[in-house]
mmCIF file of C-alpha atoms in Angstrom:
data_model
loop_
_atom_site.group_PDB
_atom_site.id
_atom_site.type_symbol
_atom_site.label_atom_id
_atom_site.label_comp_id
_atom_site.label_asym_id
_atom_site.label_seq_id
_atom_site.Cartn_x
_atom_site.Cartn_y
_atom_site.Cartn_z
ATOM 1 C CA UNK M 241 3.718 -33.132 42.869
ATOM 2 C CA UNK M 242 0.947 -30.736 43.893
ATOM 3 C CA UNK M 243 -2.456 -31.493 42.421
ATOM 4 C CA UNK M 244 -4.966 -28.856 41.331
ATOM 5 C CA UNK M 245 -7.335 -27.690 44.028
ATOM 6 C CA UNK M 246 -10.991 -27.704 43.105
ATOM 7 C CA UNK M 247 -12.377 -24.166 43.242
ATOM 8 C CA UNK M 248 -8.973 -22.761 44.294
ATOM 9 C CA UNK M 249 -8.475 -19.003 43.795
ATOM 10 C CA UNK M 250 -5.705 -17.593 41.613
ATOM 11 C CA UNK M 251 -3.775 -16.667 44.761
ATOM 12 C CA UNK M 252 -3.613 -18.224 48.206
ATOM 13 C CA UNK M 253 -4.844 -15.058 49.910
ATOM 14 C CA UNK M 254 -4.248 -16.345 53.446
ATOM 15 C CA UNK M 255 -0.593 -16.993 52.602
ATOM 16 C CA UNK M 256 -0.341 -13.634 50.803
ATOM 17 C CA UNK M 257 -1.614 -11.869 53.922
ATOM 18 C CA UNK M 258 0.953 -13.622 56.107
ATOM 19 C CA UNK M 259 3.809 -12.803 53.716
ATOM 20 C CA UNK M 260 2.743 -9.173 53.300
ATOM 21 C CA UNK M 261 2.408 -8.717 57.052
ATOM 22 C CA UNK M 262 5.820 -10.186 57.807
ATOM 23 C CA UNK M 263 7.762 -8.477 55.025
ATOM 24 C CA UNK M 264 6.317 -4.960 55.484
ATOM 25 C CA UNK M 265 8.888 -2.665 57.065
ATOM 26 C CA UNK M 266 8.132 -1.171 60.483
ATOM 27 C CA UNK M 267 7.342 2.526 60.694
ATOM 28 C CA UNK M 268 9.338 5.355 62.292
ATOM 29 C CA UNK M 269 10.211 5.169 65.962
ATOM 30 C CA UNK M 270 7.810 6.962 68.290
ATOM 31 C CA UNK M 271 6.975 6.931 71.975
ATOM 32 C CA UNK M 272 3.795 5.355 73.302
ATOM 33 C CA UNK M 273 2.356 8.827 73.972
ATOM 34 C CA UNK M 274 3.194 9.995 70.433
ATOM 35 C CA UNK M 275 1.505 6.964 68.933
ATOM 36 C CA UNK M 276 -1.594 7.393 71.102
ATOM 37 C CA UNK M 277 -1.834 11.058 70.061
ATOM 38 C CA UNK M 278 -1.322 10.111 66.393
ATOM 39 C CA UNK M 279 -4.120 7.529 66.416
ATOM 40 C CA UNK M 280 -6.508 9.844 68.260
ATOM 41 C CA UNK M 281 -5.613 12.713 65.921
ATOM 42 C CA UNK M 282 -6.313 10.664 62.814
ATOM 43 C CA UNK M 283 -9.676 9.485 64.149
ATOM 44 C CA UNK M 284 -10.639 13.069 64.954
ATOM 45 C CA UNK M 285 -9.514 14.252 61.520
ATOM 46 C CA UNK M 286 -11.525 11.512 59.799
ATOM 47 C CA UNK M 287 -14.663 12.634 61.633
ATOM 48 C CA UNK M 288 -14.015 16.356 61.163
ATOM 49 C CA UNK M 289 -13.464 15.908 57.428
ATOM 50 C CA UNK M 290 -16.982 14.660 56.703
ATOM 51 C CA UNK M 291 -19.003 17.917 56.947
ATOM 52 C CA UNK M 292 -16.336 19.779 54.972
ATOM 53 C CA UNK M 293 -16.455 17.165 52.207
ATOM 54 C CA UNK M 294 -20.258 17.258 52.059
ATOM 55 C CA UNK M 295 -20.191 21.068 51.849
ATOM 56 C CA UNK M 296 -17.465 21.543 49.286
ATOM 57 C CA UNK M 297 -18.499 18.727 46.904
ATOM 58 C CA UNK M 298 -22.229 19.586 46.992
ATOM 59 C CA UNK M 299 -22.855 15.844 47.045
ATOM 60 C CA UNK M 300 -24.771 13.589 49.425
ATOM 61 C CA UNK M 301 -25.082 9.841 49.955
ATOM 62 C CA UNK M 302 -27.724 8.300 47.711
ATOM 63 C CA UNK M 303 -29.133 6.412 50.687
ATOM 64 C CA UNK M 304 -29.764 8.747 53.631
ATOM 65 C CA UNK M 305 -29.381 7.751 57.282
ATOM 66 C CA UNK M 306 -32.553 6.351 58.844
ATOM 67 C CA UNK M 307 -35.034 9.132 59.542
ATOM 68 C CA UNK M 308 -33.104 11.834 57.675
ATOM 69 C CA UNK M 309 -35.016 14.064 55.287
ATOM 70 C CA UNK M 310 -33.722 14.724 51.751
ATOM 71 C CA UNK M 311 -31.095 17.458 51.822
ATOM 72 C CA UNK M 312 -30.576 17.077 55.554
ATOM 73 C CA UNK M 313 -27.262 15.236 55.316
ATOM 74 C CA UNK M 314 -25.298 18.271 54.202
ATOM 75 C CA UNK M 315 -26.697 20.510 56.938
ATOM 76 C CA UNK M 316 -26.801 18.322 60.019
ATOM 77 C CA UNK M 317 -23.045 18.041 60.528
ATOM 78 C CA UNK M 318 -20.928 14.887 60.739
ATOM 79 C CA UNK M 319 -22.323 11.859 58.960
ATOM 80 C CA UNK M 320 -20.666 8.464 58.811
ATOM 81 C CA UNK M 321 -19.300 7.978 55.322
ATOM 82 C CA UNK M 322 -16.906 5.160 56.207
ATOM 83 C CA UNK M 323 -15.788 2.794 58.924
ATOM 84 C CA UNK M 324 -12.478 4.266 60.087
ATOM 85 C CA UNK M 325 -9.495 2.029 60.881
ATOM 86 C CA UNK M 326 -6.123 3.460 61.910
ATOM 87 C CA UNK M 327 -3.571 0.806 60.965
ATOM 88 C CA UNK M 328 0.137 0.105 60.697
ATOM 89 C CA UNK M 329 1.909 -0.920 57.494
ATOM 90 C CA UNK M 330 1.560 -4.619 58.153
ATOM 91 C CA UNK M 331 -2.203 -4.376 58.705
ATOM 92 C CA UNK M 332 -2.630 -2.233 55.598
ATOM 93 C CA UNK M 333 -0.826 -4.849 53.515
ATOM 94 C CA UNK M 334 -2.940 -7.656 54.981
ATOM 95 C CA UNK M 335 -6.135 -5.646 54.468
ATOM 96 C CA UNK M 336 -5.311 -5.239 50.801
ATOM 97 C CA UNK M 337 -5.126 -8.983 50.311
ATOM 98 C CA UNK M 338 -8.807 -8.911 51.350
ATOM 99 C CA UNK M 339 -9.504 -6.172 48.794
ATOM 100 C CA UNK M 340 -7.726 -8.107 46.061
ATOM 101 C CA UNK M 341 -9.446 -11.341 47.022
ATOM 102 C CA UNK M 342 -12.797 -9.613 46.586
ATOM 103 C CA UNK M 343 -11.831 -8.095 43.239
ATOM 104 C CA UNK M 344 -10.513 -11.398 41.863
ATOM 105 C CA UNK M 345 -13.394 -13.529 43.109
ATOM 106 C CA UNK M 346 -14.619 -15.704 40.249
ATOM 107 C CA UNK M 347 -11.589 -15.117 38.003
ATOM 108 C CA UNK M 348 -10.227 -18.643 38.563
ATOM 109 C CA UNK M 349 -13.660 -20.147 37.856
ATOM 110 C CA UNK M 350 -13.881 -18.198 34.589
ATOM 111 C CA UNK M 351 -10.519 -19.558 33.499
ATOM 112 C CA UNK M 352 -11.300 -23.088 34.617
ATOM 113 C CA UNK M 353 -14.444 -23.048 32.532
ATOM 114 C CA UNK M 354 -12.353 -22.391 29.431
ATOM 115 C CA UNK M 355 -9.936 -25.310 29.643
ATOM 116 C CA UNK M 356 -10.929 -27.398 32.696
ATOM 117 C CA UNK M 357 -7.522 -26.818 34.306
ATOM 118 C CA UNK M 358 -8.085 -25.703 37.903
ATOM 119 C CA UNK M 359 -5.483 -23.459 39.502
ATOM 120 C CA UNK M 360 -2.964 -25.645 41.318
ATOM 121 C CA UNK M 361 -2.054 -25.076 44.950
ATOM 122 C CA UNK M 362 1.532 -24.435 43.864
ATOM 123 C CA UNK M 363 0.441 -21.713 41.455
ATOM 124 C CA UNK M 364 -1.700 -20.132 44.157
ATOM 125 C CA UNK M 365 1.265 -20.106 46.569
ATOM 126 C CA UNK M 366 3.580 -18.573 43.970
ATOM 127 C CA UNK M 367 0.968 -15.875 43.423
ATOM 128 C CA UNK M 368 0.790 -15.354 47.188
ATOM 129 C CA UNK M 369 4.533 -14.732 47.377
ATOM 130 C CA UNK M 370 4.406 -12.232 44.523
ATOM 131 C CA UNK M 371 1.373 -10.348 45.813
ATOM 132 C CA UNK M 372 2.654 -10.328 49.380
ATOM 133 C CA UNK M 373 6.012 -8.884 48.330
ATOM 134 C CA UNK M 374 4.432 -6.118 46.223
ATOM 135 C CA UNK M 375 1.974 -5.109 48.965
ATOM 136 C CA UNK M 376 4.786 -5.035 51.509
ATOM 137 C CA UNK M 377 6.746 -2.694 49.225
ATOM 138 C CA UNK M 378 3.735 -0.432 48.730
ATOM 139 C CA UNK M 379 2.835 -0.372 52.430
ATOM 140 C CA UNK M 380 5.347 2.371 53.228
ATOM 141 C CA UNK M 381 4.006 4.666 50.466
ATOM 142 C CA UNK M 382 0.279 4.857 51.225
ATOM 143 C CA UNK M 383 -1.211 7.457 53.584
ATOM 144 C CA UNK M 384 -4.836 6.382 53.395
ATOM 145 C CA UNK M 385 -7.177 4.243 51.350
ATOM 146 C CA UNK M 386 -10.926 3.914 51.058
ATOM 147 C CA UNK M 387 -12.035 0.329 50.480
ATOM 148 C CA UNK M 388 -15.555 -0.174 49.068
ATOM 149 C CA UNK M 389 -14.909 -3.753 47.999
ATOM 150 C CA UNK M 390 -13.839 -6.207 50.669
ATOM 151 C CA UNK M 391 -16.320 -8.233 52.668
ATOM 152 C CA UNK M 392 -14.172 -7.604 55.732
ATOM 153 C CA UNK M 393 -14.976 -3.922 55.437
ATOM 154 C CA UNK M 394 -18.669 -4.491 54.889
ATOM 155 C CA UNK M 395 -18.409 -2.995 51.419
ATOM 156 C CA UNK M 396 -20.137 0.185 50.263
ATOM 157 C CA UNK M 397 -23.461 -0.881 48.785
ATOM 158 C CA UNK M 398 -26.927 0.222 47.708
ATOM 159 C CA UNK M 399 -28.265 -0.335 51.236
ATOM 160 C CA UNK M 400 -26.122 2.535 52.497
ATOM 161 C CA UNK M 401 -23.533 0.406 54.281
ATOM 162 C CA UNK M 402 -20.241 2.321 54.257
ATOM 163 C CA UNK M 403 -16.920 0.859 53.172
ATOM 164 C CA UNK M 404 -13.839 1.076 55.336
ATOM 165 C CA UNK M 405 -11.264 3.843 55.491
ATOM 166 C CA UNK M 406 -7.711 2.723 56.256
ATOM 167 C CA UNK M 407 -5.385 5.418 57.606
ATOM 168 C CA UNK M 408 -1.760 4.260 57.708
ATOM 169 C CA UNK M 409 -0.481 5.948 60.856
ATOM 170 C CA UNK M 410 3.305 5.377 60.499
ATOM 171 C CA UNK M 411 3.335 6.794 56.979
ATOM 172 C CA UNK M 412 1.428 9.905 58.038
ATOM 173 C CA UNK M 413 3.888 10.402 60.903
ATOM 174 C CA UNK M 414 6.892 9.831 58.640
ATOM 175 C CA UNK M 415 5.737 12.412 56.103
ATOM 176 C CA UNK M 416 4.858 14.959 58.798
ATOM 177 C CA UNK M 417 8.438 14.691 60.041
ATOM 178 C CA UNK M 418 10.115 14.615 56.633
ATOM 179 C CA UNK M 419 8.251 17.682 55.324
ATOM 180 C CA UNK M 420 8.003 19.486 58.680
ATOM 181 C CA UNK M 421 4.219 19.806 58.408
ATOM 182 C CA UNK M 422 1.655 20.957 60.960
ATOM 183 C CA UNK M 423 0.269 17.590 62.153
ATOM 184 C CA UNK M 424 -3.367 18.629 62.653
ATOM 185 C CA UNK M 425 -3.499 20.307 59.232
ATOM 186 C CA UNK M 426 -1.870 17.445 57.407
ATOM 187 C CA UNK M 427 -4.015 14.755 59.029
ATOM 188 C CA UNK M 428 -7.202 16.622 58.164
ATOM 189 C CA UNK M 429 -5.961 17.198 54.615
ATOM 190 C CA UNK M 430 -5.328 13.474 54.128
ATOM 191 C CA UNK M 431 -8.750 12.612 55.556
ATOM 192 C CA UNK M 432 -10.465 15.148 53.285
ATOM 193 C CA UNK M 433 -9.116 13.229 50.300
ATOM 194 C CA UNK M 434 -10.110 9.808 51.599
ATOM 195 C CA UNK M 435 -13.559 10.852 52.828
ATOM 196 C CA UNK M 436 -14.177 12.360 49.391
ATOM 197 C CA UNK M 437 -13.586 8.885 47.994
ATOM 198 C CA UNK M 438 -16.040 7.506 50.554
ATOM 199 C CA UNK M 439 -18.629 10.046 49.428
ATOM 200 C CA UNK M 440 -18.064 9.231 45.753
ATOM 201 C CA UNK M 441 -19.098 5.628 46.358
ATOM 202 C CA UNK M 442 -21.911 6.623 48.732
ATOM 203 C CA UNK M 443 -23.327 9.086 46.204
ATOM 204 C CA UNK M 444 -23.012 6.528 43.391
ATOM 205 C CA UNK M 445 -23.795 3.147 44.991
ATOM 206 C CA UNK M 446 -23.533 1.473 41.573
ATOM 207 C CA UNK M 447 -19.891 2.502 41.213
ATOM 208 C CA UNK M 448 -18.236 -0.258 43.256
ATOM 209 C CA UNK M 449 -19.986 -3.043 41.334
ATOM 210 C CA UNK M 450 -19.256 -1.320 38.024
ATOM 211 C CA UNK M 451 -15.537 -1.123 38.731
ATOM 212 C CA UNK M 452 -15.494 -4.648 40.121
ATOM 213 C CA UNK M 453 -17.068 -6.000 36.909
ATOM 214 C CA UNK M 454 -14.611 -4.182 34.650
ATOM 215 C CA UNK M 455 -11.679 -5.255 36.820
ATOM 216 C CA UNK M 456 -12.949 -8.844 36.616
ATOM 217 C CA UNK M 457 -12.990 -8.701 32.803
ATOM 218 C CA UNK M 458 -9.475 -7.286 32.741
ATOM 219 C CA UNK M 459 -8.107 -9.832 35.220
ATOM 220 C CA UNK M 460 -9.604 -12.767 33.335
ATOM 221 C CA UNK M 461 -7.913 -11.528 30.169
ATOM 222 C CA UNK M 462 -4.595 -10.924 31.893
ATOM 223 C CA UNK M 463 -4.688 -14.313 33.571
ATOM 224 C CA UNK M 464 -5.409 -16.000 30.255
ATOM 225 C CA UNK M 465 -2.475 -14.150 28.695
ATOM 226 C CA UNK M 466 -0.286 -15.273 31.594
ATOM 227 C CA UNK M 467 -1.299 -18.896 30.999
ATOM 228 C CA UNK M 468 -0.393 -18.577 27.340
ATOM 229 C CA UNK M 469 2.904 -17.069 28.423
ATOM 230 C CA UNK M 470 3.496 -20.046 30.715
ATOM 231 C CA UNK M 471 3.098 -22.409 27.762
ATOM 232 C CA UNK M 472 5.572 -20.455 25.638
ATOM 233 C CA UNK M 473 9.179 -21.471 25.076
ATOM 234 C CA UNK M 474 11.703 -20.421 27.688
ATOM 235 C CA UNK M 475 13.490 -18.067 25.279
ATOM 236 C CA UNK M 476 10.197 -16.331 24.435
ATOM 237 C CA UNK M 477 9.375 -15.952 28.124
ATOM 238 C CA UNK M 478 12.736 -14.346 28.899
ATOM 239 C CA UNK M 479 12.546 -12.006 25.910
ATOM 240 C CA UNK M 480 9.011 -10.874 26.738
ATOM 241 C CA UNK M 481 9.745 -10.421 30.443
ATOM 242 C CA UNK M 482 12.895 -8.486 29.621
ATOM 243 C CA UNK M 483 11.070 -6.082 27.312
ATOM 244 C CA UNK M 484 8.327 -5.508 29.885
ATOM 245 C CA UNK M 485 10.752 -4.760 32.726
ATOM 246 C CA UNK M 486 12.912 -2.441 30.606
ATOM 247 C CA UNK M 487 9.819 -0.480 29.467
ATOM 248 C CA UNK M 488 8.606 -0.186 33.042
ATOM 249 C CA UNK M 489 11.950 1.055 34.390
ATOM 250 C CA UNK M 490 12.198 3.578 31.552
ATOM 251 C CA UNK M 491 8.818 4.938 32.610
ATOM 252 C CA UNK M 492 7.079 3.719 29.454
ATOM 253 C CA UNK M 493 4.300 1.920 31.336
ATOM 254 C CA UNK M 494 3.756 -0.469 34.228
ATOM 255 C CA UNK M 495 4.705 -4.133 34.175
ATOM 256 C CA UNK M 496 1.267 -5.260 33.002
ATOM 257 C CA UNK M 497 1.199 -2.814 30.072
ATOM 258 C CA UNK M 498 3.689 -4.881 28.107
ATOM 259 C CA UNK M 499 1.511 -8.000 28.358
ATOM 260 C CA UNK M 500 -1.855 -6.549 27.291
ATOM 261 C CA UNK M 501 -3.787 -7.341 24.143
ATOM 262 C CA UNK M 502 -5.671 -4.608 22.272
ATOM 263 C CA UNK M 503 -8.980 -5.545 23.959
ATOM 264 C CA UNK M 504 -7.351 -5.610 27.389
ATOM 265 C CA UNK M 505 -5.809 -2.193 26.791
ATOM 266 C CA UNK M 506 -9.278 -0.835 25.922
ATOM 267 C CA UNK M 507 -10.688 -2.099 29.233
ATOM 268 C CA UNK M 508 -7.648 -0.782 31.097
ATOM 269 C CA UNK M 509 -8.098 2.644 29.511
ATOM 270 C CA UNK M 510 -11.757 2.644 30.562
ATOM 271 C CA UNK M 511 -10.854 1.787 34.150
ATOM 272 C CA UNK M 512 -7.971 4.282 34.094
ATOM 273 C CA UNK M 513 -10.350 7.041 33.040
ATOM 274 C CA UNK M 514 -12.618 6.338 36.002
ATOM 275 C CA UNK M 515 -9.688 6.129 38.408
ATOM 276 C CA UNK M 516 -8.338 9.437 37.116
ATOM 277 C CA UNK M 517 -11.746 10.988 37.809
ATOM 278 C CA UNK M 518 -11.897 9.573 41.346
ATOM 279 C CA UNK M 519 -8.372 10.629 42.259
ATOM 280 C CA UNK M 520 -8.495 14.019 40.553
ATOM 281 C CA UNK M 521 -11.874 14.861 42.068
ATOM 282 C CA UNK M 522 -10.620 14.011 45.561
ATOM 283 C CA UNK M 523 -7.434 16.015 44.988
ATOM 284 C CA UNK M 524 -9.374 19.131 43.925
ATOM 285 C CA UNK M 525 -11.882 18.877 46.773
ATOM 286 C CA UNK M 526 -9.248 18.415 49.481
ATOM 287 C CA UNK M 527 -7.755 21.776 48.493
ATOM 288 C CA UNK M 528 -11.100 23.480 47.873
ATOM 289 C CA UNK M 529 -11.923 23.591 51.589
ATOM 290 C CA UNK M 530 -9.501 26.520 51.798
ATOM 291 C CA UNK M 531 -7.215 27.993 54.430
ATOM 292 C CA UNK M 532 -9.992 28.583 56.938
ATOM 293 C CA UNK M 533 -10.278 24.839 57.319
ATOM 294 C CA UNK M 534 -6.643 23.848 56.667
ATOM 295 C CA UNK M 535 -4.507 26.958 57.370
ATOM 296 C CA UNK M 536 -1.327 25.545 55.808
ATOM 297 C CA UNK M 537 -3.015 23.892 52.819
ATOM 298 C CA UNK M 538 -0.934 25.759 50.219
ATOM 299 C CA UNK M 539 2.326 24.790 51.871
ATOM 300 C CA UNK M 540 1.217 21.174 52.197
ATOM 301 C CA UNK M 541 0.216 21.034 48.530
ATOM 302 C CA UNK M 542 3.475 22.593 47.327
ATOM 303 C CA UNK M 543 5.634 20.215 49.335
ATOM 304 C CA UNK M 544 3.491 17.229 48.473
ATOM 305 C CA UNK M 545 3.694 17.961 44.735
ATOM 306 C CA UNK M 546 7.471 18.322 44.989
ATOM 307 C CA UNK M 547 7.620 14.920 46.666
ATOM 308 C CA UNK M 548 5.375 13.404 43.975
ATOM 309 C CA UNK M 549 7.816 14.734 41.390
ATOM 310 C CA UNK M 550 10.534 12.687 43.041
ATOM 311 C CA UNK M 551 12.575 15.431 44.697
ATOM 312 C CA UNK M 552 14.774 13.746 47.257
ATOM 313 C CA UNK M 553 13.948 10.245 45.989
ATOM 314 C CA UNK M 554 16.733 7.730 45.511
ATOM 315 C CA UNK M 555 17.360 6.090 42.146
ATOM 316 C CA UNK M 556 16.135 2.790 43.593
ATOM 317 C CA UNK M 557 12.880 4.400 44.751
ATOM 318 C CA UNK M 558 12.315 5.936 41.318
ATOM 319 C CA UNK M 559 12.918 2.614 39.572
ATOM 320 C CA UNK M 560 10.637 0.777 42.020
ATOM 321 C CA UNK M 561 7.848 3.327 41.492
ATOM 322 C CA UNK M 562 8.038 2.847 37.747
ATOM 323 C CA UNK M 563 8.264 -0.935 37.983
ATOM 324 C CA UNK M 564 5.148 -1.103 40.156
ATOM 325 C CA UNK M 565 3.284 1.347 37.923
ATOM 326 C CA UNK M 566 3.105 4.005 40.651
ATOM 327 C CA UNK M 567 4.102 6.814 38.289
ATOM 328 C CA UNK M 568 0.909 6.081 36.353
ATOM 329 C CA UNK M 569 -0.993 6.469 39.627
ATOM 330 C CA UNK M 570 0.550 9.911 40.166
ATOM 331 C CA UNK M 571 -0.389 10.924 36.629
ATOM 332 C CA UNK M 572 -3.999 9.959 37.406
ATOM 333 C CA UNK M 573 -4.138 12.579 40.163
ATOM 334 C CA UNK M 574 -2.963 15.343 37.844
ATOM 335 C CA UNK M 575 -4.916 14.360 34.743
ATOM 336 C CA UNK M 576 -8.083 13.837 36.770
ATOM 337 C CA UNK M 577 -7.659 17.121 38.622
ATOM 338 C CA UNK M 578 -7.201 18.985 35.330
ATOM 339 C CA UNK M 579 -10.410 17.363 34.025
ATOM 340 C CA UNK M 580 -12.370 18.365 37.141
ATOM 341 C CA UNK M 581 -11.169 21.980 37.023
ATOM 342 C CA UNK M 582 -11.868 22.299 33.285
ATOM 343 C CA UNK M 583 -15.384 20.875 33.593
ATOM 344 C CA UNK M 584 -16.184 23.101 36.568
ATOM 345 C CA UNK M 585 -15.031 26.121 34.576
ATOM 346 C CA UNK M 586 -17.578 25.275 31.862
ATOM 347 C CA UNK M 587 -20.592 23.928 33.779
ATOM 348 C CA UNK M 588 -19.871 24.522 37.473
ATOM 349 C CA UNK M 589 -19.629 22.040 40.329
ATOM 350 C CA UNK M 590 -23.223 20.908 40.038
ATOM 351 C CA UNK M 591 -22.651 20.245 36.340
ATOM 352 C CA UNK M 592 -19.560 18.219 37.197
ATOM 353 C CA UNK M 593 -21.572 16.092 39.618
ATOM 354 C CA UNK M 594 -23.463 14.627 36.661
ATOM 355 C CA UNK M 595 -20.558 12.167 36.433
ATOM 356 C CA UNK M 596 -22.051 10.280 39.395
ATOM 357 C CA UNK M 597 -25.419 9.693 37.661
ATOM 358 C CA UNK M 598 -24.542 6.305 36.169
ATOM 359 C CA UNK M 599 -21.911 4.355 34.217
ATOM 360 C CA UNK M 600 -22.934 6.110 31.002
ATOM 361 C CA UNK M 601 -21.873 9.523 32.353
ATOM 362 C CA UNK M 602 -18.399 8.442 33.440
ATOM 363 C CA UNK M 603 -15.638 10.014 31.346
ATOM 364 C CA UNK M 604 -13.535 7.906 29.017
ATOM 365 C CA UNK M 605 -9.751 8.167 29.045
ATOM 366 C CA UNK M 606 -10.003 10.353 25.927
ATOM 367 C CA UNK M 607 -12.512 12.646 27.653
ATOM 368 C CA UNK M 608 -10.218 12.960 30.676
ATOM 369 C CA UNK M 609 -7.666 14.405 28.243
ATOM 370 C CA UNK M 610 -10.351 16.527 26.514
ATOM 371 C CA UNK M 611 -12.907 17.664 29.127
ATOM 372 C CA UNK M 612 -14.913 19.644 26.569
ATOM 373 C CA UNK M 613 -15.823 16.412 24.822
ATOM 374 C CA UNK M 614 -17.379 15.072 28.029
ATOM 375 C CA UNK M 615 -19.297 18.330 28.575
ATOM 376 C CA UNK M 616 -20.687 18.190 25.041
ATOM 377 C CA UNK M 617 -21.694 14.532 25.359
ATOM 378 C CA UNK M 618 -23.347 14.824 28.780
ATOM 379 C CA UNK M 619 -24.668 18.399 28.812
ATOM 380 C CA UNK M 620 -25.167 18.968 25.088
#
């Protein structure tokens, strides 16, 4: 019998990293020269994207590089917005255990304080298996990710330290081949999106801690609900789990949605509103650079949207996307982009940038759906 571990986290993150790394599928076959060119091309694209992002967003890091004068960042050319790492699927999955470990730090302690029942080593290992399997499944679907949270990446903070940008090389290569895209254009396009995320957190250094705090509140609530579920009768567990899975596969919400209380749903909606803003803003800006910067941008966008809609996807892939809540992620891009465009139409890009002023100017989920309400609240 495994005894509770004092101060143990909810998940054994070391074990989760090992599982995720081993289970993640390898990428497409490529020669050594192709891989070397791919890595070099992604690093170049990540660097080239920075001045375009600074120009088109009309934003700047809140903390300027040492010796830089106010307003100089946007005019002096490339500026480091992130630490760039070109990774394979296995490394991406392992890196995300570090992100999740950072986001869940303190959750186990909060729960322990309620009932003095520390998380057992067995529970932490079960969590590791579940997290590792999910990250391995997701690892073939992510092109890039900006990480402002994990200690391993340094973490974007008020001192101006950039977070890390993970570019998943095999997935970029796979999509270039599947959609017959111009590699240089597509790589820059992907990096424009991710470096926009880097700039969002650099321009609003309070944002990472704000999201971390709200995620902490949500995770504590979800974990408490899970504990209550564990104490329920077997028949109740099966019935609840069955309803949740069926709703997820039908596209009526992710797995967690079926387990949320009213208060937890309110926090989730708040976080979802912010995530829609972040994703939609990056989506609009990556296209706003125009054809002079990315000559085939319209073709890339059209084919990418068709792929998001599931054209060519197998039934299994569609079910998996819904089960993991990935369809909700895709909706965030579109809802957020519609919000950004609507706000810009009313108050311009500089007016839109008021969203980065502080937590009080972030849009709610309702305001994402009704941009005029946000404009009235923030701009009067």
